[in-house]
CSV table of C-alpha atoms in Angstrom, one decimal:
chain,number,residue,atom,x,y,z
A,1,UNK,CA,0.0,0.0,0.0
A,2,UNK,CA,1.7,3.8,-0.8
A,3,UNK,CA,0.1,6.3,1.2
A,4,UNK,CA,0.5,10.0,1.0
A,5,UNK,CA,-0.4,13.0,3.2
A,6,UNK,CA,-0.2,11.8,7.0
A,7,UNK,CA,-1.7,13.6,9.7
A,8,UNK,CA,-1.5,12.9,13.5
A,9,UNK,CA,-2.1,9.7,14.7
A,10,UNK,CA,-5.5,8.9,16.4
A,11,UNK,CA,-6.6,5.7,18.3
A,12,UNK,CA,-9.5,4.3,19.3
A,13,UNK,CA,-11.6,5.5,22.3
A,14,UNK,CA,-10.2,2.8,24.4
A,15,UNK,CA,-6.7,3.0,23.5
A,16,UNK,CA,-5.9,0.7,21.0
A,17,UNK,CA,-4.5,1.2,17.8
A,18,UNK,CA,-5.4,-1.5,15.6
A,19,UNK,CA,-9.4,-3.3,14.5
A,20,UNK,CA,-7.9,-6.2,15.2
A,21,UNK,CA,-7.4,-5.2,18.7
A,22,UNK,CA,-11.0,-3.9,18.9
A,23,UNK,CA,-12.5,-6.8,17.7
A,24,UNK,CA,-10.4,-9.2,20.2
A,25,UNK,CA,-11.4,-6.6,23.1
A,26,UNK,CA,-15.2,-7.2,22.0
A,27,UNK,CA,-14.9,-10.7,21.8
A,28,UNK,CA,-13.4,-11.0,25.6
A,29,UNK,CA,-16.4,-8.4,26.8
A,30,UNK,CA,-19.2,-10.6,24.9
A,31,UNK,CA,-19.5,-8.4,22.1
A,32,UNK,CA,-21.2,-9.0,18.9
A,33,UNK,CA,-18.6,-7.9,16.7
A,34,UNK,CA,-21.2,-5.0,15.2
A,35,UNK,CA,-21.0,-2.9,18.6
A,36,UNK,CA,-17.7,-2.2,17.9
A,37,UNK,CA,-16.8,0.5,15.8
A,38,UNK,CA,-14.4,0.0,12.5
A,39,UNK,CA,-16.1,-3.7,12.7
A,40,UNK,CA,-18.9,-5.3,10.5
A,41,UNK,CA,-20.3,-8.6,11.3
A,42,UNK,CA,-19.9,-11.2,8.2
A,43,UNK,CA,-23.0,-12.1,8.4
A,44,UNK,CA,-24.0,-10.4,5.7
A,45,UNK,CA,-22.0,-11.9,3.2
A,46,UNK,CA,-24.2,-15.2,4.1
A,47,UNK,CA,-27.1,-15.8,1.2
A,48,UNK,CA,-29.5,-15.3,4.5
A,49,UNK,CA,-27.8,-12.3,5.4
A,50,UNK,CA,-30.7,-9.5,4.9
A,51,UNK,CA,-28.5,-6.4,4.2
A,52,UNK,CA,-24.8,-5.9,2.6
A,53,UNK,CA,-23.0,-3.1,2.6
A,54,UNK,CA,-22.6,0.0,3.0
A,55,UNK,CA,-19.7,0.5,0.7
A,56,UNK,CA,-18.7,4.3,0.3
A,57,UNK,CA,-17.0,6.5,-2.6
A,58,UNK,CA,-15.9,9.5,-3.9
A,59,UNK,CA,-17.8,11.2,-6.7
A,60,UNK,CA,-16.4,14.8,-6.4
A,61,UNK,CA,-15.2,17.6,-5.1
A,62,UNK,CA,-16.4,20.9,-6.0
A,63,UNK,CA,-13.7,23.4,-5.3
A,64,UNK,CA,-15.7,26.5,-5.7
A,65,UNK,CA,-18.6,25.4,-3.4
A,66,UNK,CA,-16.5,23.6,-0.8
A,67,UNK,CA,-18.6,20.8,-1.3
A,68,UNK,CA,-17.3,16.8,-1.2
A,69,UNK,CA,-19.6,14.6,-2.3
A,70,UNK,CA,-20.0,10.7,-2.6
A,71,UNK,CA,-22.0,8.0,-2.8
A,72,UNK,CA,-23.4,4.8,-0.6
A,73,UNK,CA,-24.2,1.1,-1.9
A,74,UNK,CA,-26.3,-0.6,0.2
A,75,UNK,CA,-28.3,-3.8,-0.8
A,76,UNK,CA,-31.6,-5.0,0.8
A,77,UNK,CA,-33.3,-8.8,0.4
A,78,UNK,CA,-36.0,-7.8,-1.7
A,79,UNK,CA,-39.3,-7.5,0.4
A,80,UNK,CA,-37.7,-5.0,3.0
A,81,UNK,CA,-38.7,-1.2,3.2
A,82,UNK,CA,-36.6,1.2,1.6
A,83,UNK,CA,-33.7,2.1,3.1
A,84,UNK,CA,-33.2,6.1,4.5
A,85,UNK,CA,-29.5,7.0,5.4
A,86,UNK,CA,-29.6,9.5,8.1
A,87,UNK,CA,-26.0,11.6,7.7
A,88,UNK,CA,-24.8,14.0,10.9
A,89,UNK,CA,-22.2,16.3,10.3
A,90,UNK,CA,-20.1,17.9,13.5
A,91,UNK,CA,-22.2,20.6,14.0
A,92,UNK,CA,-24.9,18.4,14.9
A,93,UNK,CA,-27.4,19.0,11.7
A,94,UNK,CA,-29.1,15.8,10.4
A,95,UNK,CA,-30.3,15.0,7.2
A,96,UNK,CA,-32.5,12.2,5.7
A,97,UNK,CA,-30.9,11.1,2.8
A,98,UNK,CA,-33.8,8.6,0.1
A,99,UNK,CA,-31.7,6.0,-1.8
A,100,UNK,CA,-31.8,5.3,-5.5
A,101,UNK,CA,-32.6,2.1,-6.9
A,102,UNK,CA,-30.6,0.8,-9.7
A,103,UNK,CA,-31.4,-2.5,-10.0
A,104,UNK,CA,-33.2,-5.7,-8.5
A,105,UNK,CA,-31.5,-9.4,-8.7
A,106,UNK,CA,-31.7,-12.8,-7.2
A,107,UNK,CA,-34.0,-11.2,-4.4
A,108,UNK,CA,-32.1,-8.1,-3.4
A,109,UNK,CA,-32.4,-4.7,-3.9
A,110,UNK,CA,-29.5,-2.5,-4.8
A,111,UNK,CA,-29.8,1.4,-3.9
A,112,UNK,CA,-27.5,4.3,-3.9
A,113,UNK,CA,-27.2,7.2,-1.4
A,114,UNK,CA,-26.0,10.5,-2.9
A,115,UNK,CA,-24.4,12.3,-0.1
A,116,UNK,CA,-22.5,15.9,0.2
A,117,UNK,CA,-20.9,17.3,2.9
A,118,UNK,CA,-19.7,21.0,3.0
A,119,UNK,CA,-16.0,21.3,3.6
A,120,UNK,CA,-14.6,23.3,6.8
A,121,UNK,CA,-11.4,24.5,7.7
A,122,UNK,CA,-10.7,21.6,9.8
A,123,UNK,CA,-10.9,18.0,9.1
A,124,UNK,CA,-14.1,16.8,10.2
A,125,UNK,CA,-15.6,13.1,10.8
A,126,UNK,CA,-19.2,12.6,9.3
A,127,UNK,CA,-22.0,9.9,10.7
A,128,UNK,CA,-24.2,8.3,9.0
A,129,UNK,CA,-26.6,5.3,10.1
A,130,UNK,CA,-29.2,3.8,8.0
A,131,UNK,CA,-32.4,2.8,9.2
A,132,UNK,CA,-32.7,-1.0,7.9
A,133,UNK,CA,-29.4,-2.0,9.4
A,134,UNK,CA,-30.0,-5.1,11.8
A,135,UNK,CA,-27.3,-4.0,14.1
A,136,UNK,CA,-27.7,-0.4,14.2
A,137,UNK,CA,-24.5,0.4,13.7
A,138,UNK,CA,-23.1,3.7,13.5
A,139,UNK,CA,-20.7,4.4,10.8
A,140,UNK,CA,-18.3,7.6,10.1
A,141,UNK,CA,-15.4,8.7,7.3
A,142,UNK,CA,-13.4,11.8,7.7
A,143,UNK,CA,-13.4,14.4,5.0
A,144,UNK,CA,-10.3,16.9,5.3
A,145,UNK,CA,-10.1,20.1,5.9
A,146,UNK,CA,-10.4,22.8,2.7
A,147,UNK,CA,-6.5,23.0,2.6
A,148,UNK,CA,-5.4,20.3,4.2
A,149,UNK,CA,-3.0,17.9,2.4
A,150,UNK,CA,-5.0,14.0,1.9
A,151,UNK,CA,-4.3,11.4,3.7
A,152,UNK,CA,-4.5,9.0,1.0
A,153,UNK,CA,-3.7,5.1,0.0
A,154,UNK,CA,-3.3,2.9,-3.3
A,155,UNK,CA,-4.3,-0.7,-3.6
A,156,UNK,CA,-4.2,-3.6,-6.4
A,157,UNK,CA,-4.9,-7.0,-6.8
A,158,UNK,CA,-7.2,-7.4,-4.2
A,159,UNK,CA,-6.7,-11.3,-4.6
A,160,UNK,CA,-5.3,-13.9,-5.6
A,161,UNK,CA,-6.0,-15.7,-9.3
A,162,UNK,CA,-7.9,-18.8,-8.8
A,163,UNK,CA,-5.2,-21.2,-8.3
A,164,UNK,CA,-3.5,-19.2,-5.7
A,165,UNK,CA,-2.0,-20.1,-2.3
A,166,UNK,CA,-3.9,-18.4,0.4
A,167,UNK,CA,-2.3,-20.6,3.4
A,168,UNK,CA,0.6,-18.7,2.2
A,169,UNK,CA,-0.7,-15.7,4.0
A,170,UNK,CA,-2.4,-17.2,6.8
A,171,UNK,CA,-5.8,-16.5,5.4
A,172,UNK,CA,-7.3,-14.9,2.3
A,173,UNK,CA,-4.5,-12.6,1.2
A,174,UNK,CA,-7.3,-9.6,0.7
A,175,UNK,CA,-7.9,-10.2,4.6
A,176,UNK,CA,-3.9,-9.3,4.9
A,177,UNK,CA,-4.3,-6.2,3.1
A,178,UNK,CA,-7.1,-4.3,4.6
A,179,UNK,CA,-6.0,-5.7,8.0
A,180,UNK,CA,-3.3,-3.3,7.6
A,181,UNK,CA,-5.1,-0.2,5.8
A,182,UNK,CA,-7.6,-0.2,8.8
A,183,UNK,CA,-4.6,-0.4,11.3
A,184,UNK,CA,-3.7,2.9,8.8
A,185,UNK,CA,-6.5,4.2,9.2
A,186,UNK,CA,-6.8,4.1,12.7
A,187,UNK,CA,-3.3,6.0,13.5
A,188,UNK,CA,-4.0,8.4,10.9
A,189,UNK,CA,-7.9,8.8,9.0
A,190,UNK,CA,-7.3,7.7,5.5
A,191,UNK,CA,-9.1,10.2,3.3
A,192,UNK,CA,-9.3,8.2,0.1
A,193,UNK,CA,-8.6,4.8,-1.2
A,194,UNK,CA,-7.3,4.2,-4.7
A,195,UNK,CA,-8.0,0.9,-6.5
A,196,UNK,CA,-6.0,0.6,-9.0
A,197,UNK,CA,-7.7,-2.7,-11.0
A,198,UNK,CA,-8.3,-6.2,-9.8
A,199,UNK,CA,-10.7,-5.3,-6.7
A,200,UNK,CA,-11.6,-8.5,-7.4
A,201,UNK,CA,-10.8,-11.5,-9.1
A,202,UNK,CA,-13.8,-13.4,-11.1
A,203,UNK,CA,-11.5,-16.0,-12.9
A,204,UNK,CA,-13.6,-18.9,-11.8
A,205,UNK,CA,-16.5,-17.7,-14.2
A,206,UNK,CA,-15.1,-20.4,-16.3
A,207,UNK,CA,-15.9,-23.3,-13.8
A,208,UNK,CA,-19.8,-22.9,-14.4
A,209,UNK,CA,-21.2,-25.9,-16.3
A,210,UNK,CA,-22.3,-24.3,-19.4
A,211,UNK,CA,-18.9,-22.1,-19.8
A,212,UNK,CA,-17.6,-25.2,-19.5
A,213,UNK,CA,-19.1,-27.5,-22.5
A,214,UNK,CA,-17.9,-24.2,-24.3
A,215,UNK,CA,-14.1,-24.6,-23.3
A,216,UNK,CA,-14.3,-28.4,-24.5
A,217,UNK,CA,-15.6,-27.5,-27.9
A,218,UNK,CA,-12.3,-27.3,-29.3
A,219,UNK,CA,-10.5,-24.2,-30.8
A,220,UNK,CA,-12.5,-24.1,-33.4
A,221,UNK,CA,-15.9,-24.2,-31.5
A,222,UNK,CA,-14.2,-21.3,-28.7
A,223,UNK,CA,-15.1,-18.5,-31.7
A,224,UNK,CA,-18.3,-20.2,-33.7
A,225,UNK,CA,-20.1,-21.1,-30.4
A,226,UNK,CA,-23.2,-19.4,-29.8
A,227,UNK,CA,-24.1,-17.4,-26.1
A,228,UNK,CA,-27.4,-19.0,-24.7
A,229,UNK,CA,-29.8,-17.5,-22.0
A,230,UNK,CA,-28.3,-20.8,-19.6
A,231,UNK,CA,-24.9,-19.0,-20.0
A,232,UNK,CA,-25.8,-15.8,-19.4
A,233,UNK,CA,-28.3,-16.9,-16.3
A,234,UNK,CA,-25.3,-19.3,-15.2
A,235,UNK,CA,-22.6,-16.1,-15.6
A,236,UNK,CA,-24.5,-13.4,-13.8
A,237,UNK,CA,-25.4,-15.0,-11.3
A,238,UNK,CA,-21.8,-15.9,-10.4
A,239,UNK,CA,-20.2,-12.0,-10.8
A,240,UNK,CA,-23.4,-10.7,-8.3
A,241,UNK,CA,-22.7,-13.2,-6.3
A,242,UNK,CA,-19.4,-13.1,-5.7
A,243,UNK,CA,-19.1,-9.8,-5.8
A,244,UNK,CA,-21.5,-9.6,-3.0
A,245,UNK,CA,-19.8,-11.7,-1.0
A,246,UNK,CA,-16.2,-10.5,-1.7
A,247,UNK,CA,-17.7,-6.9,-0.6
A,248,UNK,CA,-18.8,-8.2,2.5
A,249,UNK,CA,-15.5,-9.9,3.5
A,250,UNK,CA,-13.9,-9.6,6.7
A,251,UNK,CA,-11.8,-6.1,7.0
A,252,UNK,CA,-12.7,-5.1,3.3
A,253,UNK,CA,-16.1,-4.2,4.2
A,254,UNK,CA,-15.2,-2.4,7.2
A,255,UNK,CA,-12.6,-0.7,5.1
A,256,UNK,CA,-15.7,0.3,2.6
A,257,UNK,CA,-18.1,1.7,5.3
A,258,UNK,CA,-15.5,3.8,6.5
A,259,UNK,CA,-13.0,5.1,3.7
A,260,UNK,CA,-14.2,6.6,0.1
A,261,UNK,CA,-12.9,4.6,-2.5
A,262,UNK,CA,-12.0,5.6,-6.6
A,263,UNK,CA,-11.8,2.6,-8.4
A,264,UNK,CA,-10.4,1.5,-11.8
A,265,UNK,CA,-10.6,-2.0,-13.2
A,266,UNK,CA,-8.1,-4.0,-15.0
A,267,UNK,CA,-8.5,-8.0,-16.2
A,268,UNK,CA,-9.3,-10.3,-13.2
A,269,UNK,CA,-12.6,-7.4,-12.7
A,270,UNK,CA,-13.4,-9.5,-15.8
A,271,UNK,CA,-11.6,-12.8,-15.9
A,272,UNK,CA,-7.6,-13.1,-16.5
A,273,UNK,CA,-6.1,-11.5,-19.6
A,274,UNK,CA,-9.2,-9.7,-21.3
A,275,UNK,CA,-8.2,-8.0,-24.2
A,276,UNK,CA,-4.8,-9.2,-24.6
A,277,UNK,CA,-6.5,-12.6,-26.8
A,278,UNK,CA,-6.7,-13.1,-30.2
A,279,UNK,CA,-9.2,-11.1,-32.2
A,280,UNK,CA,-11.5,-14.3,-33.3
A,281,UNK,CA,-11.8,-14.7,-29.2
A,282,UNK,CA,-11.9,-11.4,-28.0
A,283,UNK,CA,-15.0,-11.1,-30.0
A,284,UNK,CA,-16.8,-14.2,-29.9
A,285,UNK,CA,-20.1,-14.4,-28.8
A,286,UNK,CA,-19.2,-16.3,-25.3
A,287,UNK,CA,-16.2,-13.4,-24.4
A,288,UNK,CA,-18.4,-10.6,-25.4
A,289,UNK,CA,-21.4,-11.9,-23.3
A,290,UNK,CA,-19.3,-12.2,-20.6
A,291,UNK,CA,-17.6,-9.1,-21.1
A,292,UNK,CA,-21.4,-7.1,-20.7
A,293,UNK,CA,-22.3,-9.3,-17.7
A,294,UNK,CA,-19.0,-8.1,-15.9
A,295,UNK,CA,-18.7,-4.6,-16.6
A,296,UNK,CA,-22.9,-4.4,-15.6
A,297,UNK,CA,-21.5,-6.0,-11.9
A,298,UNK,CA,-18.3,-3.3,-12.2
A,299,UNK,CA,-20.3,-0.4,-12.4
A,300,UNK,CA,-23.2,-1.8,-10.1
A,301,UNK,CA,-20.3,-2.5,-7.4
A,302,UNK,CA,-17.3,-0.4,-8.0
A,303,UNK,CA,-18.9,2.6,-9.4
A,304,UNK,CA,-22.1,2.3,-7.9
A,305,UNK,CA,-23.7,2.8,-10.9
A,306,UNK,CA,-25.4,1.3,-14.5
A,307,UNK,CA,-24.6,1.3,-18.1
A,308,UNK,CA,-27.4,4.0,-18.6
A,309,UNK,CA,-26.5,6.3,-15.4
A,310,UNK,CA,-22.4,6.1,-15.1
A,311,UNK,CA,-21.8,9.5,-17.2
A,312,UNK,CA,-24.6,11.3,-15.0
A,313,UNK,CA,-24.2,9.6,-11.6
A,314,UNK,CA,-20.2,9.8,-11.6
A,315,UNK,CA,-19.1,12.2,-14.5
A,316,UNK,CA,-17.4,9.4,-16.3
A,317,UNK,CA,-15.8,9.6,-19.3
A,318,UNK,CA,-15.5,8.1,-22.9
A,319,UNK,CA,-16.2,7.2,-26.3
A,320,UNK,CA,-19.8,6.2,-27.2
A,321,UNK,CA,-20.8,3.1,-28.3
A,322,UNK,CA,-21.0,2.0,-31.7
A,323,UNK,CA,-24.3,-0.7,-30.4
A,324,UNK,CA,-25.5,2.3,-28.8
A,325,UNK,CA,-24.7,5.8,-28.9
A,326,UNK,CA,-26.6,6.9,-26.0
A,327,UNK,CA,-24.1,4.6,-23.6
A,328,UNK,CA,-20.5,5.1,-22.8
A,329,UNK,CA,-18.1,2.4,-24.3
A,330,UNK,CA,-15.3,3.1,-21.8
A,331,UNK,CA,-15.9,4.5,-18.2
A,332,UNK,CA,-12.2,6.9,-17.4
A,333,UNK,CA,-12.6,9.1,-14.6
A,334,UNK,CA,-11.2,12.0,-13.0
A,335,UNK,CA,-11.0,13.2,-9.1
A,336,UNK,CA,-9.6,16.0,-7.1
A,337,UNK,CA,-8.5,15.3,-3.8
A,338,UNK,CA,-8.5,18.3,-2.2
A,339,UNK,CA,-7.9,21.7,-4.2
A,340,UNK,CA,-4.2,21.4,-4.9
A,341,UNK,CA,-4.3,17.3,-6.2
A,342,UNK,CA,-6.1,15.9,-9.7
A,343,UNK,CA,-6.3,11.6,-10.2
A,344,UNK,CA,-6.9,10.9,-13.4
A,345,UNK,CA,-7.6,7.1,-14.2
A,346,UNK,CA,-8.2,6.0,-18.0
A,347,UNK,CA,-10.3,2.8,-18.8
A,348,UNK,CA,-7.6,1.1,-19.7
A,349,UNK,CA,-9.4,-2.4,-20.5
A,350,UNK,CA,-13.0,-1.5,-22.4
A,351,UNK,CA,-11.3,-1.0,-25.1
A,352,UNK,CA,-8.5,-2.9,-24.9
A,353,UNK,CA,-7.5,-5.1,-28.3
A,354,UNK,CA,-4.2,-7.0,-28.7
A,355,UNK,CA,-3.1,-4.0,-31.1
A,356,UNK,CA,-4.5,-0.8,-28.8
A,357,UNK,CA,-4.8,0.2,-25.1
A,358,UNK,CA,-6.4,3.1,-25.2
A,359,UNK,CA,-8.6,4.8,-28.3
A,360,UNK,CA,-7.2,8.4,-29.5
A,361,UNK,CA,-10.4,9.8,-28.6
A,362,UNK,CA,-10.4,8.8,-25.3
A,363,UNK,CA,-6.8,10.3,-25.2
A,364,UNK,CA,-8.1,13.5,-26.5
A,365,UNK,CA,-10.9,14.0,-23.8
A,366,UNK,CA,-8.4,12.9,-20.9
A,367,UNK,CA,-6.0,16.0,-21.9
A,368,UNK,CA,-9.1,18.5,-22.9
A,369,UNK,CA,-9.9,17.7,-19.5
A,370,UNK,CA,-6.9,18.1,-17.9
A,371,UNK,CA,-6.1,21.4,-19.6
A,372,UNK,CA,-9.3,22.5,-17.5
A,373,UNK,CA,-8.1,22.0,-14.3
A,374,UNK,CA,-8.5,24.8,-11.4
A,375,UNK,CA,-5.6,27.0,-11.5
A,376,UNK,CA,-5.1,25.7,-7.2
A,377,UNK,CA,-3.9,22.1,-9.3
A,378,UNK,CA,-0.5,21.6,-8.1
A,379,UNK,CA,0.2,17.5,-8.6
A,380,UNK,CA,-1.8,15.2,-11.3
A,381,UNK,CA,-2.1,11.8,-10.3
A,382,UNK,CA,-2.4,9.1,-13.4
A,383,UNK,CA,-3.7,5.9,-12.7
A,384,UNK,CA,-2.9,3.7,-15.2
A,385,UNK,CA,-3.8,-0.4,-14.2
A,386,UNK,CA,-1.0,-1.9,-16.4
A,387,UNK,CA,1.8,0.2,-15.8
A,388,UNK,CA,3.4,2.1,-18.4
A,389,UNK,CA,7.0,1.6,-17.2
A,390,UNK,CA,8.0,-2.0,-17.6
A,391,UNK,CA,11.3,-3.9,-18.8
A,392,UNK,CA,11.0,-5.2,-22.4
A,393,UNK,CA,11.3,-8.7,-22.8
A,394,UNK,CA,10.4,-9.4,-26.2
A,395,UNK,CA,12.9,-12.8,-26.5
A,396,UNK,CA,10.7,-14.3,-23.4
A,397,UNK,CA,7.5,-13.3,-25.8
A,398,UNK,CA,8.8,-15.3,-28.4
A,399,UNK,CA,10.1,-18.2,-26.3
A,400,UNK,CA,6.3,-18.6,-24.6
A,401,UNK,CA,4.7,-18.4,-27.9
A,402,UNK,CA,6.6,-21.9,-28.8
A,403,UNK,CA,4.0,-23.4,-26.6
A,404,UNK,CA,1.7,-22.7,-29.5
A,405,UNK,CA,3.6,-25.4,-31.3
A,406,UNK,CA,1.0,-28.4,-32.2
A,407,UNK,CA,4.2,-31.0,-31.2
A,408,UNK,CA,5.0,-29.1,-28.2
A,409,UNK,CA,1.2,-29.0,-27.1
A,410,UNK,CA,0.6,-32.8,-27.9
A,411,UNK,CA,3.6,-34.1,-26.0
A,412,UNK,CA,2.4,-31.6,-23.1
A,413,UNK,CA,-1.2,-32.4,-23.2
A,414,UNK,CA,-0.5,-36.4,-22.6
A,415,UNK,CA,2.0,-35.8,-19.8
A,416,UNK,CA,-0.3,-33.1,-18.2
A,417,UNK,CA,2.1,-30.1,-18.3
A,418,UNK,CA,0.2,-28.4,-20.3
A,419,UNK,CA,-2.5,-27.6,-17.8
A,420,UNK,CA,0.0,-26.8,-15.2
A,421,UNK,CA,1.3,-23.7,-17.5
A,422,UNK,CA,-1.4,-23.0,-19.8
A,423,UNK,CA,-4.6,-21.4,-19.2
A,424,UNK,CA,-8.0,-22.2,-20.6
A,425,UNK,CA,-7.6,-21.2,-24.3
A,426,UNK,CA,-3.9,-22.7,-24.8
A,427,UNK,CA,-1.8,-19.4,-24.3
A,428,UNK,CA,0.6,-19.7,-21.6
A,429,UNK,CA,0.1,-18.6,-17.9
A,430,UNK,CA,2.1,-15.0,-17.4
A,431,UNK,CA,2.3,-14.3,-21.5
A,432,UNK,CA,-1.1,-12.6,-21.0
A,433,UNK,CA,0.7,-10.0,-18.3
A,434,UNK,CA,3.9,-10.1,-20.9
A,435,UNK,CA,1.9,-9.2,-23.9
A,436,UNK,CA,-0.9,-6.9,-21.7
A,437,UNK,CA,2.0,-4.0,-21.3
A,438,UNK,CA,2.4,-1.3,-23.4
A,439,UNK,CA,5.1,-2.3,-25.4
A,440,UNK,CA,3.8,-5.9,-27.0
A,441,UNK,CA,3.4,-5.9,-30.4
A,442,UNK,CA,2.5,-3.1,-32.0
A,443,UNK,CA,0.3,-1.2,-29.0
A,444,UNK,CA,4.0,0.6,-28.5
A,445,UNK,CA,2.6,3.4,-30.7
A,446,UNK,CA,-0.2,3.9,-27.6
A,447,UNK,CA,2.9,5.4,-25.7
A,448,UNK,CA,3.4,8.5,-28.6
């Protein structure tokens, strides 16, 4: 994790420094893990869990007004009354903020809170508890002061790909990382988060059944097989789910009631490598339904959002669709934290092909936008997922692509290497990462 911008450090009301310490203390006392604050039962990521959530983000800042605002996801089991967030800044005014509702799914509801908080000249902490929480819990984030320098982290690869070694780390690795940001967190209030692709990794779409009688159709049948409803059913209901549960993990959910996040995806938010395949897969009928399945649960869970809302709700950015020119084909953003700091984070993947990273039109928006900036812009931020400085290794390229020799592949496929270093579609594990950077192939003229 990099962090930028501390301030003083600040503990707990009992002392302690750490959630970890909290939630031990709570556990000794008899404590439902709820009553403590900086702690969220994981009950809710159960399928009889009633609520998820709340996850919080930055939307914007508006400099001129003084005004942060965000956003809440909460979901409700369908059936439930709506949801009202009731927000409490330090001056003691309440407000009764009615939730959006962007979509319904396997029996839950899925709202947003638009919320906006004016800026002081101190760092403040905001409350907020909603009304349909079965532990009524109180929840808080800090906003900083109007020129006060953010406190501020960066994150990636909140995982590990499917066959990864989580005894390694004692536990799920993602438990590990926001262990330590809420330690962070605690000594010092982080302001932001920045997620810079891979919030979470949805590889194992390609265990479902019917995804599966596709993979053994042969490399011929990968690009001529057709995308049925069974596939779609079997593939949506995998991302919601997971991504429901994933957001209601242990420390990552306390981490998203309490800090805004910005996030930017990158592959595993899809599934491993997308866009770096060939052409005839990249654009078959099974990728490309997959592909709309997982950017619908992106923007529903990282961007708190949908296809038809993002540009409105968030002030996202991008080329229109050539299917439909009233939808965004890539969803870039830009933040300021603060007046004096600008992140900008291009969609790097929507429109990813094994010959382009980004379009020139989304490059031209990025910098008419950037050319805009307040005149208080001291330090632009740019979030790139892959990044853009990476040692060439085009000899390894070529050495990898030998797998794709049909002798090579037989004599691997009867000894049972070749599942050990390939993936699902016969390229071999790590070239996708080799040939996603910026300087494979021809995409080198991307960096001009």
């Amino acid at each position: 994790m990099v962090v930028a911008g501390a301030d003083t450090p600040q503990q707990f009301a009992d002392g302690s420094t750490t959630v970890d310490a909290q939630q031990q203390k709570a556990e000794e006392q008899g404590k439902h893990p709820a009553e403590v604050p900086g702690t969220l039962s994981r009950a809710n990521a159960s399928d009889e869990a009633e609520v998820a959530g709340p996850a919080l983000q930055l939307n914007r800042y508006d400099i001129e007004g003084g005004v942060w605002q965000g956003s809440i996801l909460y979901l409700t089991k369908a059936g439930m009354h709506s949801p009202v967030l009731q927000l409490q800044t330090p001056d003691g005014r309440l407000e009764n903020i009615q939730p959006i509702l962007l979509t319904e799914m396997y029996s839950w509801s899925c709202w947003r809170f638009n919320i906006a908080v004016k800026v002081q000249q101190q760092q403040q902490e905001v409350f907020y508890t909603i009304n349909v929480d079965p532990f009524n819990h109180r929840y808080s984030f800090f906003v900083a002061g109007l020129m006060q320098t953010w406190h501020w982290g960066f994150h990636s690869c909140n995982g590990l790909s499917a066959d990864g070694d989580h005894a390694k780390w004692g536990g799920p690795y993602e438990f590990v990382l926001w262990r330590d940001v809420l330690s962070q967190h605690a000594k010092a209030p982080l302001h932001a988060m920045v997620g810079g692709g891979d919030q979470i990794y949805n590889d194992e779409v390609f265990s479902g059944k019917h995804v599966q009688e596709w993979l053994h159709s042969g490399r011929k049948g990968l690009s001529s097989y057709h995308w049925t409803d069974a596939m779609a059913e079997e593939a949506t209901y995998f991302y919601f789910t997971h991504y429901r549960q994933h957001w209601c993990s242990r420390h990552f959910a306390d981490a998203l009631a309490c800090i805004p996040q910005v996030m930017m995806w990158d592959d595993h938010d899809i599934f491993d490598g997308w866009g770096s395949y060939p052409h005839a897969l990249l654009t078959c009928s099974v990728f490309q339904g997959l592909f709309k399945i997982a950017r619908q649960m992106y923007l529903l869970f990282q961007q708190q959002t949908t296809v038809e809302r993002a540009a409105g709700d968030n002030g996202m950015w991008g080329p229109l669709s050539e299917d439909d020119p009233t939808h965004l084909k890539a969803w870039s953003l830009l933040r300021m934290f603060g007046p004096t700091t600008c992140l900008v984070a291009p969609d790097s993947r929507a429109e990813r092909t094994k010959k382009e990273i980004i379009s020139e039109g989304t490059y031209n928006h990025m910098f008419k936008l950037l050319h805009k900036l307040p005149s208080s812009c001291r330090h632009v931020v740019v979030l790139l997922t892959v990044p853009i400085v990476f040692p060439a290794l085009p000899g390894q390229e070529k050495v990898w692509r030998l797998l794709d020799n049909a002798k090579v592949g037989h004599i691997m496929s009867k000894t049972g290497l070749g599942q050990k270093i390939t993936d699902n579609f016969g390229e071999a594990k790590l070239l996708d990462d080799i040939i996603d950077h910026w300087d494979a192939g021809k995409r080198v003229r991307n960096l001009s």
